[in-house]
Coordinates of C-alpha atoms and ligand atoms in Angstrom, one line a residue:
M1 CA 13.3 18.8 -79.6
G2 CA 11.4 17.7 -76.5
L3 CA 11.2 18.9 -72.9
K4 CA 14.1 18.1 -70.6
E5 CA 13.9 17.7 -66.9
T6 CA 14.2 20.9 -64.9
A7 CA 15.6 20.8 -61.4
F8 CA 12.4 22.0 -59.8
E9 CA 8.8 22.8 -60.6
T10 CA 6.8 25.8 -59.5
L11 CA 3.8 25.3 -57.3
K12 CA 0.4 26.5 -58.6
I13 CA -0.6 30.1 -57.8
G14 CA -2.4 30.0 -54.5
C15 CA -0.4 27.1 -53.0
I16 CA 1.8 29.7 -51.3
L17 CA 0.0 32.4 -49.5
P18 CA 1.8 35.4 -48.0
G19 CA 2.2 36.0 -44.3
G20 CA 3.8 38.6 -42.0
W21 CA 5.5 41.6 -43.6
L22 CA 5.1 40.1 -47.1
K23 CA 1.3 40.0 -46.8
N24 CA 1.4 43.6 -45.6
Q25 CA 3.4 44.5 -48.7
L26 CA 0.7 43.0 -50.9
R27 CA -2.0 44.8 -48.9
I28 CA -0.2 48.1 -49.2
Q29 CA 0.1 47.8 -53.0
A30 CA -3.5 46.7 -53.2
D31 CA -4.5 49.8 -51.2
G32 CA -2.3 52.0 -53.5
L33 CA -1.5 51.8 -57.2
S34 CA -2.1 48.1 -57.8
G35 CA -5.7 48.1 -56.4
H36 CA -6.8 51.5 -57.8
L37 CA -4.8 52.2 -60.9
E38 CA -7.6 51.5 -63.3
E39 CA -9.8 54.0 -61.6
H40 CA -7.3 56.8 -62.1
W41 CA -5.2 56.0 -65.2
P42 CA -7.1 55.7 -68.5
D43 CA -4.3 53.6 -70.0
V44 CA -5.5 50.6 -67.9
G45 CA -9.1 51.8 -67.2
P46 CA -12.3 50.9 -69.0
E47 CA -11.0 52.6 -72.2
N48 CA -8.2 50.1 -72.4
G49 CA -8.4 47.9 -75.5
W50 CA -8.0 44.7 -73.5
R51 CA -11.2 45.5 -71.8
G52 CA -13.1 46.3 -75.0
G53 CA -12.4 50.1 -75.0
Q54 CA -10.9 52.2 -77.7
G55 CA -7.8 53.4 -75.8
E56 CA -4.3 51.9 -75.2
S57 CA -4.4 48.4 -76.7
W58 CA -0.8 47.3 -76.5
E59 CA 1.3 46.2 -73.5
R60 CA -0.2 48.2 -70.6
G61 CA -3.4 46.3 -70.0
P62 CA -1.6 42.9 -70.0
Y63 CA 1.2 44.3 -67.9
Y64 CA -1.3 45.5 -65.2
L65 CA -3.1 42.1 -65.2
D66 CA 0.2 40.3 -64.9
G67 CA 0.4 41.7 -61.4
L68 CA -3.3 42.2 -60.5
V69 CA -4.4 38.6 -61.2
P70 CA -1.9 37.0 -58.8
L71 CA -2.2 39.8 -56.3
A72 CA -6.0 39.3 -56.1
Y73 CA -5.8 35.6 -55.6
L74 CA -2.9 35.7 -53.1
L75 CA -4.7 38.2 -50.9
K76 CA -8.1 36.4 -51.6
D77 CA -9.5 39.9 -51.9
E78 CA -13.0 39.7 -53.3
G79 CA -13.0 43.2 -54.7
L80 CA -9.7 42.7 -56.6
I81 CA -10.7 39.2 -57.7
K82 CA -13.9 40.8 -59.2
K83 CA -11.8 43.4 -61.0
A84 CA -9.3 40.8 -62.3
N85 CA -12.0 38.4 -63.4
C86 CA -13.9 41.0 -65.2
C87 CA -10.9 41.7 -67.4
M88 CA -10.2 38.0 -67.9
E89 CA -13.8 37.4 -69.0
W90 CA -13.3 40.0 -71.8
V91 CA -10.1 38.4 -72.9
L92 CA -11.6 34.9 -72.9
A93 CA -14.6 36.1 -74.8
S94 CA -12.5 37.9 -77.4
Q95 CA -11.2 34.9 -79.2
Q96 CA -12.0 34.7 -82.9
E97 CA -12.7 31.6 -85.0
N98 CA -9.1 31.6 -86.2
G99 CA -7.7 31.6 -82.6
L100 CA -6.6 35.2 -82.5
F101 CA -7.9 37.3 -79.6
G102 CA -7.5 40.6 -77.9
P103 CA -8.2 44.2 -79.1
K104 CA -9.1 44.4 -82.8
R105 CA -8.0 48.0 -83.2
I106 CA -4.4 48.3 -82.2
K107 CA -3.7 51.7 -81.0
T108 CA -0.2 51.8 -79.6
V109 CA 1.5 54.4 -77.4
N110 CA 4.8 53.3 -78.8
N111 CA 5.7 54.6 -82.2
D112 CA 8.6 52.2 -82.6
V113 CA 6.2 49.4 -83.3
D114 CA 5.3 49.0 -87.0
K115 CA 1.8 48.4 -88.1
K116 CA 2.3 44.8 -88.8
Q117 CA 1.3 42.0 -86.4
D118 CA 3.1 42.5 -83.1
W119 CA 3.3 39.5 -80.8
W120 CA 4.9 41.2 -77.8
H121 CA 1.7 42.2 -75.9
F122 CA 0.4 38.7 -76.5
M123 CA 3.4 37.2 -74.6
I124 CA 2.3 39.2 -71.5
I125 CA -1.3 38.2 -71.6
L126 CA -0.3 34.6 -72.1
K127 CA 1.6 34.8 -68.7
V128 CA -1.5 36.3 -67.2
L129 CA -3.7 33.4 -68.6
M130 CA -1.3 30.8 -67.2
Q131 CA -1.5 32.3 -63.7
Y132 CA -5.3 32.8 -64.0
E133 CA -5.7 29.1 -64.8
E134 CA -3.5 28.0 -61.9
A135 CA -5.4 30.2 -59.5
T136 CA -8.9 29.3 -60.6
G137 CA -8.7 26.0 -62.5
D138 CA -10.9 27.7 -65.2
K139 CA -11.4 24.9 -67.8
R140 CA -11.6 27.4 -70.7
V141 CA -8.0 28.5 -70.5
I142 CA -6.1 25.5 -71.9
P143 CA -8.2 25.1 -75.0
F144 CA -8.1 28.8 -75.5
L145 CA -4.3 28.9 -75.3
N146 CA -4.1 25.9 -77.7
K147 CA -6.3 27.6 -80.2
F148 CA -4.3 30.7 -80.1
L149 CA -0.9 28.9 -80.4
L150 CA -2.2 26.9 -83.3
Y151 CA -3.0 30.3 -85.0
L152 CA 0.4 31.6 -84.1
N153 CA 2.0 28.4 -85.5
S154 CA 0.2 29.0 -88.8
T155 CA 1.1 32.7 -89.1
I156 CA 4.5 33.2 -87.4
E157 CA 6.5 32.5 -90.6
E158 CA 4.8 35.3 -92.4
Q159 CA 4.5 37.5 -89.4
P160 CA 7.7 36.9 -87.5
L161 CA 8.7 38.3 -84.1
R162 CA 10.0 41.8 -84.5
G163 CA 11.4 44.5 -82.2
W164 CA 10.3 43.9 -78.6
A165 CA 8.9 40.5 -79.4
A166 CA 12.2 39.3 -81.0
A167 CA 14.0 40.4 -77.9
R168 CA 11.5 38.8 -75.5
G169 CA 10.7 35.5 -77.3
A170 CA 11.5 33.5 -74.1
E171 CA 8.2 34.8 -72.6
M172 CA 6.4 33.0 -75.5
L173 CA 8.5 29.9 -75.0
L174 CA 7.5 29.7 -71.3
C175 CA 3.8 29.6 -72.3
I176 CA 4.5 26.9 -75.0
Q177 CA 6.3 24.8 -72.4
W178 CA 3.5 25.3 -69.8
L179 CA 0.9 24.2 -72.3
Y180 CA 3.0 21.3 -73.6
K181 CA 3.3 19.9 -70.1
R182 CA -0.5 19.9 -70.0
N183 CA -1.6 18.7 -73.5
S184 CA 1.6 17.2 -75.1
E185 CA 0.6 18.5 -78.6
S186 CA 3.6 17.9 -80.8
Y187 CA 3.1 21.1 -82.9
L188 CA 4.1 23.1 -79.8
L189 CA 7.7 21.8 -80.1
D190 CA 7.9 23.0 -83.8
L191 CA 6.4 26.3 -82.8
A192 CA 9.0 26.6 -80.0
N193 CA 11.7 26.0 -82.5
T194 CA 10.4 28.8 -84.8
V195 CA 10.0 31.2 -81.9
L196 CA 13.5 30.4 -80.8
K197 CA 15.0 31.0 -84.2
Q198 CA 13.2 34.4 -84.4
T199 CA 14.4 35.5 -81.0
I200 CA 17.7 37.5 -80.4
N201 CA 20.5 35.1 -79.8
W202 CA 21.0 35.9 -76.1
T203 CA 23.1 32.8 -75.6
D204 CA 25.9 34.1 -77.8
I205 CA 25.6 37.6 -76.3
F206 CA 25.9 36.4 -72.7
Y207 CA 28.4 33.7 -73.4
D208 CA 30.9 36.2 -74.6
F209 CA 29.5 39.5 -73.2
P210 CA 30.4 42.4 -75.5
F211 CA 28.9 45.4 -73.9
W212 CA 31.5 46.8 -71.6
R213 CA 30.6 50.4 -71.4
K214 CA 27.7 52.8 -70.9
V215 CA 25.6 52.6 -74.1
E216 CA 24.1 55.8 -75.5
T217 CA 22.5 54.7 -78.8
F218 CA 19.4 52.6 -79.5
D219 CA 20.1 48.8 -79.4
W220 CA 17.6 46.1 -78.6
R221 CA 20.4 44.1 -77.0
T222 CA 21.4 46.7 -74.4
H223 CA 17.9 47.9 -73.5
V224 CA 17.9 47.3 -69.8
V225 CA 14.5 45.6 -69.6
N226 CA 15.3 43.4 -72.6
V227 CA 18.5 42.4 -70.9
A228 CA 16.8 41.7 -67.6
M229 CA 14.3 39.5 -69.5
G230 CA 16.8 38.1 -71.9
I231 CA 19.1 36.6 -69.2
K232 CA 16.6 33.8 -68.7
T233 CA 16.4 32.9 -72.4
P234 CA 19.4 30.5 -72.4
G235 CA 17.7 28.8 -69.4
V236 CA 14.4 28.5 -71.2
I237 CA 16.2 27.0 -74.2
Y238 CA 18.0 24.6 -71.9
E239 CA 14.6 23.2 -71.0
F240 CA 14.3 22.2 -74.6
T241 CA 17.8 21.1 -75.4
G242 CA 19.7 20.3 -72.2
D243 CA 22.8 21.9 -73.7
E244 CA 25.2 22.9 -70.9
R245 CA 26.4 25.9 -73.0
E246 CA 23.1 27.5 -72.1
R247 CA 23.7 27.2 -68.4
E248 CA 27.2 28.6 -68.9
A249 CA 25.8 31.5 -70.9
V250 CA 23.6 32.5 -68.0
H251 CA 26.4 32.5 -65.5
K252 CA 28.8 34.3 -67.8
G253 CA 26.1 36.8 -68.7
I254 CA 25.4 37.6 -65.0
D255 CA 29.1 38.0 -64.3
G256 CA 29.6 40.2 -67.3
L257 CA 26.6 42.4 -66.4
M258 CA 27.7 42.8 -62.8
I259 CA 31.4 43.5 -63.7
Y260 CA 30.6 46.2 -66.2
H261 CA 27.2 47.5 -65.0
G262 CA 26.6 46.1 -61.5
Q263 CA 25.4 48.2 -58.7
V264 CA 25.3 47.5 -54.9
H265 CA 21.6 46.5 -54.9
G266 CA 22.2 43.4 -57.0
M267 CA 20.9 44.9 -60.3
F268 CA 22.9 46.1 -63.3
S269 CA 22.3 49.7 -64.3
G270 CA 20.2 50.8 -67.3
D271 CA 18.7 54.3 -67.7
E272 CA 17.3 53.0 -71.0
W273 CA 20.5 51.3 -72.1
L274 CA 23.1 49.5 -70.0
A275 CA 24.8 52.4 -68.3
G276 CA 27.9 51.3 -66.4
S277 CA 28.6 50.8 -62.7
H278 CA 28.6 54.4 -61.6
P279 CA 26.3 54.8 -58.5
S280 CA 24.5 57.8 -60.0
Q281 CA 23.4 55.9 -63.1
G282 CA 19.8 54.7 -62.9
V283 CA 18.0 51.4 -63.2
E284 CA 14.4 51.2 -64.5
L285 CA 11.7 49.7 -62.3
C286 CA 10.5 47.4 -65.2
A287 CA 14.0 45.9 -65.3
I288 CA 13.8 45.1 -61.6
V289 CA 10.6 43.2 -61.6
E290 CA 11.6 41.4 -64.9
Y291 CA 15.0 40.4 -63.5
M292 CA 13.2 39.0 -60.4
Y293 CA 11.0 36.9 -62.7
S294 CA 14.0 35.8 -64.6
M295 CA 15.7 34.7 -61.4
E296 CA 12.5 32.8 -60.4
Q297 CA 12.5 30.9 -63.7
L298 CA 16.3 30.2 -63.6
T299 CA 15.9 28.8 -60.1
R300 CA 13.2 26.4 -61.3
I301 CA 15.2 25.3 -64.4
F302 CA 18.7 25.0 -62.9
G303 CA 18.1 24.5 -59.2
E304 CA 21.0 26.7 -58.2
G305 CA 20.9 28.7 -55.0
K306 CA 22.8 31.5 -56.7
F307 CA 19.7 32.7 -58.5
G308 CA 17.8 32.8 -55.2
D309 CA 20.6 34.9 -53.7
I310 CA 20.2 37.5 -56.5
L311 CA 16.4 37.3 -56.3
E312 CA 16.4 38.1 -52.6
K313 CA 18.9 41.0 -53.0
V314 CA 17.0 42.7 -55.8
S315 CA 13.6 42.0 -54.2
F316 CA 14.5 43.3 -50.7
N317 CA 16.5 46.3 -51.9
A318 CA 15.9 47.7 -55.4
L319 CA 12.2 46.8 -55.6
P320 CA 10.9 48.7 -52.6
A321 CA 13.3 51.6 -53.1
A322 CA 11.6 52.7 -56.4
I323 CA 8.1 52.9 -54.9
S324 CA 6.8 55.3 -52.3
P325 CA 6.1 53.6 -48.9
D326 CA 2.3 54.0 -49.4
W327 CA 2.5 52.7 -53.0
T328 CA 0.9 55.9 -54.5
S329 CA 3.9 56.9 -56.6
H330 CA 7.0 55.3 -58.2
Q331 CA 10.2 56.1 -60.0
Y332 CA 11.2 55.1 -63.5
D333 CA 15.0 55.2 -62.7
Q334 CA 16.5 54.8 -59.3
Q335 CA 20.0 55.8 -58.4
V336 CA 22.1 54.1 -55.7
N337 CA 23.5 57.5 -54.6
Q338 CA 20.3 59.4 -54.9
I339 CA 20.5 62.8 -53.3
L340 CA 17.9 64.7 -55.3
C341 CA 14.8 63.6 -57.2
N342 CA 13.6 66.4 -59.3
R343 CA 12.9 67.5 -62.9
A344 CA 16.4 68.1 -64.1
K345 CA 19.0 67.0 -66.5
R346 CA 21.1 64.0 -65.4
S347 CA 23.8 61.7 -66.9
W348 CA 21.3 59.1 -68.1
S349 CA 22.3 57.1 -71.1
S350 CA 19.1 58.5 -72.8
N351 CA 16.3 59.2 -70.3
G352 CA 14.7 62.6 -69.7
P353 CA 14.6 65.1 -66.9
E354 CA 11.6 63.4 -65.0
A355 CA 13.2 59.9 -64.9
N356 CA 13.9 59.8 -61.1
M357 CA 10.9 61.7 -59.9
F358 CA 8.2 59.9 -57.9
G359 CA 4.8 60.0 -59.6
L360 CA 2.1 58.3 -61.6
E361 CA 4.0 57.9 -64.9
P362 CA 7.4 59.7 -64.7
Q363 CA 9.4 59.4 -67.9
F364 CA 7.2 56.7 -69.5
G365 CA 4.2 54.7 -68.2
C366 CA 5.5 51.2 -68.7
C367 CA 6.6 50.8 -65.1
T368 CA 3.2 52.2 -64.0
A369 CA 1.6 49.2 -65.6
N370 CA 4.3 46.6 -65.0
M371 CA 5.5 47.2 -61.4
H372 CA 2.6 45.2 -59.8
Q373 CA 4.0 41.7 -60.6
G374 CA 7.1 42.1 -58.3
W375 CA 5.8 41.0 -54.8
P376 CA 3.0 38.6 -56.0
K377 CA 5.4 36.6 -58.2
L378 CA 8.1 36.6 -55.4
C379 CA 5.4 35.1 -53.1
S380 CA 4.4 32.4 -55.7
H381 CA 8.1 31.4 -56.1
L382 CA 9.2 31.3 -52.4
W383 CA 8.9 27.6 -52.4
M384 CA 9.0 25.0 -55.2
S385 CA 8.6 21.3 -55.7
D386 CA 11.7 19.0 -56.2
K387 CA 9.4 16.9 -58.4
E388 CA 9.8 13.8 -56.2
G389 CA 7.4 14.8 -53.5
G390 CA 9.8 17.1 -51.8
L391 CA 9.9 20.8 -51.1
V392 CA 12.4 23.5 -52.0
A393 CA 12.9 26.7 -50.0
V394 CA 13.9 29.4 -52.4
S395 CA 13.5 32.3 -50.1
Y396 CA 12.3 32.6 -46.5
A397 CA 9.8 35.5 -46.4
P398 CA 6.8 34.7 -44.2
C399 CA 4.2 32.5 -46.0
T400 CA 2.1 29.4 -45.7
I401 CA 2.6 26.5 -48.2
S402 CA -0.2 24.0 -48.8
T403 CA 0.7 21.2 -51.1
Q404 CA 1.1 17.4 -51.4
V405 CA 4.3 15.8 -50.2
G406 CA 5.8 12.3 -50.3
T407 CA 3.3 9.9 -51.8
G408 CA 0.6 12.5 -51.9
T409 CA -0.1 13.5 -48.3
K410 CA -1.5 17.0 -47.9
A411 CA 0.9 19.1 -45.9
I412 CA 0.8 22.7 -44.6
L413 CA 4.1 24.4 -43.8
K414 CA 3.9 27.7 -42.1
V415 CA 7.0 29.9 -42.4
S416 CA 7.4 32.7 -39.9
G417 CA 10.2 34.8 -38.4
E418 CA 10.2 38.1 -40.4
Y419 CA 13.3 37.2 -42.4
P420 CA 15.2 39.1 -43.9
F421 CA 14.8 41.6 -41.0
R422 CA 15.7 38.8 -38.6
E423 CA 18.2 35.9 -38.8
D424 CA 15.9 33.2 -37.7
V425 CA 13.2 31.4 -39.7
I426 CA 10.7 29.1 -38.1
M427 CA 8.8 26.5 -40.1
N428 CA 6.0 24.5 -38.7
L429 CA 4.7 21.4 -40.5
S430 CA 1.2 19.9 -40.2
M431 CA 0.1 16.8 -42.0
K432 CA -2.5 14.1 -41.7
D433 CA 0.1 11.2 -41.8
S434 CA 3.8 11.0 -41.4
E435 CA 5.7 11.0 -44.7
L436 CA 9.2 10.4 -46.0
F437 CA 10.3 13.3 -48.2
T438 CA 13.1 15.8 -48.8
I439 CA 13.3 19.5 -48.0
L440 CA 15.9 21.5 -49.8
F441 CA 16.8 24.6 -47.9
R442 CA 18.6 27.4 -49.8
I443 CA 21.7 28.5 -47.9
P444 CA 22.6 32.0 -49.0
A445 CA 26.2 32.4 -50.1
W446 CA 26.7 35.2 -47.7
C447 CA 26.0 33.0 -44.7
D448 CA 29.1 31.2 -43.3
T449 CA 27.6 29.5 -40.3
P450 CA 24.0 28.3 -41.0
V451 CA 22.2 26.1 -38.5
I452 CA 19.3 23.9 -39.2
A453 CA 17.5 22.4 -36.2
I454 CA 14.5 20.1 -36.2
N455 CA 12.5 20.1 -33.0
G456 CA 15.4 21.7 -31.3
E457 CA 18.0 19.2 -32.5
S458 CA 20.8 20.5 -34.7
M459 CA 21.1 18.6 -38.0
E460 CA 24.2 17.7 -40.1
F461 CA 24.1 18.7 -43.7
E462 CA 26.1 19.4 -46.8
I463 CA 25.5 22.2 -49.2
T464 CA 25.2 21.3 -52.9
D465 CA 24.5 24.0 -55.5
G466 CA 23.5 26.4 -52.7
F467 CA 21.0 24.0 -51.1
A468 CA 21.1 21.9 -47.9
K469 CA 19.2 18.6 -48.3
I470 CA 17.3 17.1 -45.4
E471 CA 15.6 13.8 -46.2
R472 CA 13.7 12.1 -43.4
K473 CA 10.4 10.9 -42.2
W474 CA 8.5 14.0 -41.2
Y475 CA 5.7 14.1 -38.7
S476 CA 2.9 16.5 -38.1
G477 CA 4.0 19.1 -35.5
D478 CA 7.6 19.0 -36.6
S479 CA 9.2 22.4 -36.2
I480 CA 12.3 23.5 -38.2
Q481 CA 14.5 26.3 -37.1
L482 CA 16.8 27.8 -39.6
H483 CA 19.4 30.2 -38.2
L484 CA 21.2 32.4 -40.8
P485 CA 23.7 34.6 -39.0
M486 CA 24.1 38.0 -40.9
K487 CA 27.4 39.7 -40.5
P488 CA 27.8 43.3 -41.5
L489 CA 30.5 43.8 -44.2
L490 CA 32.1 46.5 -46.2
K491 CA 31.8 45.4 -49.9
P492 CA 34.3 46.9 -52.3
R493 CA 32.7 48.8 -55.2
N494 CA 34.3 50.6 -58.2
M495 CA 36.4 53.7 -57.6
Y496 CA 37.5 52.4 -54.2
A497 CA 34.0 53.0 -52.9
V498 CA 32.3 50.6 -50.5
G499 CA 28.8 49.4 -49.9
I500 CA 27.6 47.9 -46.6
E501 CA 25.7 44.6 -46.6
R502 CA 24.3 42.4 -43.9
G503 CA 22.7 39.3 -45.2
P504 CA 20.6 40.0 -48.3
I505 CA 20.0 43.6 -47.3
V506 CA 22.2 46.6 -48.3
Y507 CA 22.5 49.4 -45.8
V508 CA 22.6 53.0 -46.8
L509 CA 22.8 56.5 -45.2
P510 CA 19.3 57.9 -45.3
I511 CA 19.1 61.6 -46.3
K512 CA 16.2 63.4 -44.7
E513 CA 13.5 63.7 -47.4
N514 CA 11.5 66.8 -48.2
W515 CA 8.7 65.7 -50.5
Q516 CA 7.3 68.6 -52.7
Q517 CA 4.1 67.9 -54.7
V518 CA 4.5 69.1 -58.3
A519 CA 1.3 67.7 -59.8
K520 CA -1.9 67.1 -57.9
R521 CA -4.5 64.6 -59.0
D522 CA -7.3 62.8 -57.2
K523 CA -5.2 60.1 -55.7
F524 CA -1.8 59.6 -57.3
H525 CA 0.3 62.7 -57.4
D526 CA 3.8 63.6 -58.7
W527 CA 6.6 64.6 -56.3
E528 CA 10.1 66.0 -56.2
I529 CA 12.2 65.1 -53.2
Y530 CA 14.8 67.5 -51.9
P531 CA 17.5 66.6 -49.4
A532 CA 17.1 68.1 -45.9
S533 CA 20.3 66.7 -44.3
P534 CA 23.9 66.4 -45.5
W535 CA 24.9 63.5 -47.6
K536 CA 28.7 63.9 -48.3
Y537 CA 29.9 61.2 -46.0
G538 CA 32.6 58.6 -46.3
I539 CA 33.1 55.5 -44.2
L540 CA 36.2 54.8 -42.1
S541 CA 37.8 51.6 -43.3
D542 CA 38.3 50.3 -39.8
T543 CA 34.7 51.1 -38.7
K544 CA 32.9 48.8 -36.2
F545 CA 29.3 47.9 -36.8
E546 CA 26.7 48.3 -34.2
V547 CA 23.4 46.5 -35.3
S548 CA 20.2 47.3 -33.6
T549 CA 16.8 45.7 -34.3
L550 CA 13.4 47.3 -33.7
K551 CA 9.9 45.9 -34.2
V552 CA 9.0 45.1 -37.8
P553 CA 6.3 47.7 -38.6
Y554 CA 3.4 47.4 -41.1
Q555 CA 5.7 49.1 -43.7
P556 CA 9.3 48.2 -43.0
F557 CA 10.5 49.9 -46.1
E558 CA 10.3 53.4 -44.7
A559 CA 13.5 55.0 -43.3
V560 CA 11.9 56.5 -40.2
N561 CA 10.5 53.1 -39.1
A562 CA 13.4 50.9 -40.3
P563 CA 13.4 47.7 -38.3
V564 CA 17.2 47.1 -38.6
R565 CA 19.8 49.9 -38.3
I566 CA 23.6 49.7 -38.3
K567 CA 25.8 52.4 -36.7
V568 CA 29.1 53.0 -38.5
K569 CA 31.9 55.6 -38.2
G570 CA 32.3 58.1 -41.0
K571 CA 33.6 61.6 -41.9
F572 CA 32.2 64.5 -43.8
I573 CA 33.9 65.0 -47.2
R574 CA 33.7 68.6 -48.2
E575 CA 35.2 68.1 -51.7
W576 CA 32.6 65.5 -52.8
M577 CA 30.7 67.5 -55.5
M578 CA 27.4 67.3 -57.4
E579 CA 27.7 66.5 -61.1
N580 CA 24.7 67.0 -63.4
N581 CA 22.2 67.2 -60.4
S582 CA 23.4 63.9 -58.9
A583 CA 26.1 62.9 -56.5
G584 CA 29.5 63.0 -58.3
S585 CA 31.9 60.1 -58.4
P586 CA 32.8 59.1 -54.8
P587 CA 36.2 60.7 -54.3
M588 CA 38.9 58.0 -54.6
F589 CA 41.3 59.6 -52.1
P590 CA 39.0 61.7 -50.0
C591 CA 40.5 64.5 -48.0
T592 CA 39.0 64.7 -44.6
E593 CA 41.5 66.9 -42.8
G594 CA 40.0 68.7 -39.9
Q595 CA 36.8 66.7 -40.0
K596 CA 35.8 64.8 -36.9
T597 CA 34.6 61.2 -36.8
T598 CA 30.8 61.0 -36.8
D599 CA 28.4 58.2 -36.0
L600 CA 26.2 57.4 -39.0
E601 CA 23.0 55.4 -38.7
L602 CA 22.4 53.3 -41.7
V603 CA 19.0 51.8 -42.7
P604 CA 17.9 49.2 -45.4
Y605 CA 18.4 50.4 -48.9
G606 CA 14.8 49.9 -49.9
S607 CA 13.5 52.1 -47.1
A608 CA 15.4 55.3 -48.1
R609 CA 14.3 57.2 -51.2
L610 CA 17.2 59.6 -50.7
R611 CA 20.4 57.9 -49.7
I612 CA 24.1 57.2 -50.1
G613 CA 24.6 53.5 -50.9
E614 CA 28.2 53.6 -52.3
F615 CA 30.5 55.5 -50.0
P616 CA 34.0 56.9 -50.4
L617 CA 36.4 54.8 -48.3
I618 CA 38.4 56.7 -45.8
D619 CA 42.0 55.6 -44.9
K620 CA 43.1 52.0 -45.8
R621 CA 42.0 50.4 -49.1
I622 CA 40.2 47.1 -49.3
N623 CA 41.5 45.0 -52.1
N624 CA 39.4 41.8 -52.0
R625 CA 36.7 42.0 -54.6
Ligands
LIG701 ZN1 9.3 50.6 -67.3

């Protein structure tokens, strides 16, 4: 086993800094839960075991740092950097002679984990340490990781991966690869082999996907977060073996997941276990941020635009939808057709009555700790290197990239334009000298008529694996204009329902929200949301779309300030019932007799916390799937 060439390589943390609305998202999360959680939630506060305390010592501290560390450095926020560094100092100082580190007294909140050595929480802190090293260049990190992995190598046969760790071994493999690229220590390849053997065989599962229905019993292989993390496992193995079966397994796995469990926002459902494609089943926030990270890694490894398409859809829809606009509360499970968020029984595969409430730790506190990685990691993966001095555009959110291009010239590329709320992306290049290099632009599959112009001149290009390649001598001051026309479309869903998509954004009917506080704390409260406007609408199959754009506000993911709206024609459907405190199945043959045609104004999915996202289709059927 050795390391094979991947298509792309990531840029170090800090090479890509957020701009525009993306920077605002990071600021909003820093001003909310991400920047203040440790002051208000003992699980990641000073009592946390990963900070030397006697409290929670399992995954929550590392989860929180996995978002806090990149957030602090991407915002260059001195206060957050101090918070993050303080935790990192404790971690770095905790290493014992034998290489093990971290809390000595493991008190877990999770009773599933046995009392033997558990490697799962280490996998998260390793990801944190990698990011910390990239952001700071701290010379202690590489020897520290090496010492720990030597220890792991000497003990892993007697203390193998179990439970969560066995499902999530790819996270460990990513660290082993990262370190091997820096120190070429051959034991790392043996260790990788052992970790791989002890990890659930995701390749076989995804290659011939066996889970076709809603799952209602405990199974490591259908736990939604495990699946969202597991999907990258064949890719990570491919980096060691180059076996094309791994690539096929990823594609077949995504297809299987979307056919049997897919929902309109680009995620598959899982309200603990994979839960089928019904628009009232939930998906857990942890699964969303982990699937995003999986797509980022799969883009790096395989260099296919398809993973960028999925990454954008999930990031721009499912991620913001699960978090309140001010980032002071979040959901565990979100529903596509979400008409009521309250403490009540629902048709989850196994979650409890609080799972769709907004709060500090509804249902279970894993997402409270883990949600912070979503936006910062998206920012760090917006652009990559093609490993030959060229750049790769994975997604077009506003940012500034500072890196070396061509034969080593320092370049700064500023991306502006407020994509995905607009169709145009502007990229301005500044460099000391002119340089010959390639830029690969991801062309989303939804875009039929992309235009790339350089200094106003339209370029010819072909699209390979979802990327347009422009190789030329670039000059300082060059301006690239990318035009990605976004056409509104009715997308067929199960049960003859339809979703509405325009570019990477899904559009939904917002239901007026009545937020009721049900638990009051100093800063982060719990809420139920009751509907204050009707939701039982279907869409006419021959509807026209009227798109209007407004200014992109500080928080675009809020229905009242939505920067893009689409007007469609619909009708009220009296017979559409509630089932188990959720919207029932969209009626397949809705009766709308006597109802007049109504204008419905749709907004981006991620901006509406109550919404209809999969609508009954009125009149003619659409058959193209
Ligand atoms: Zn979670």
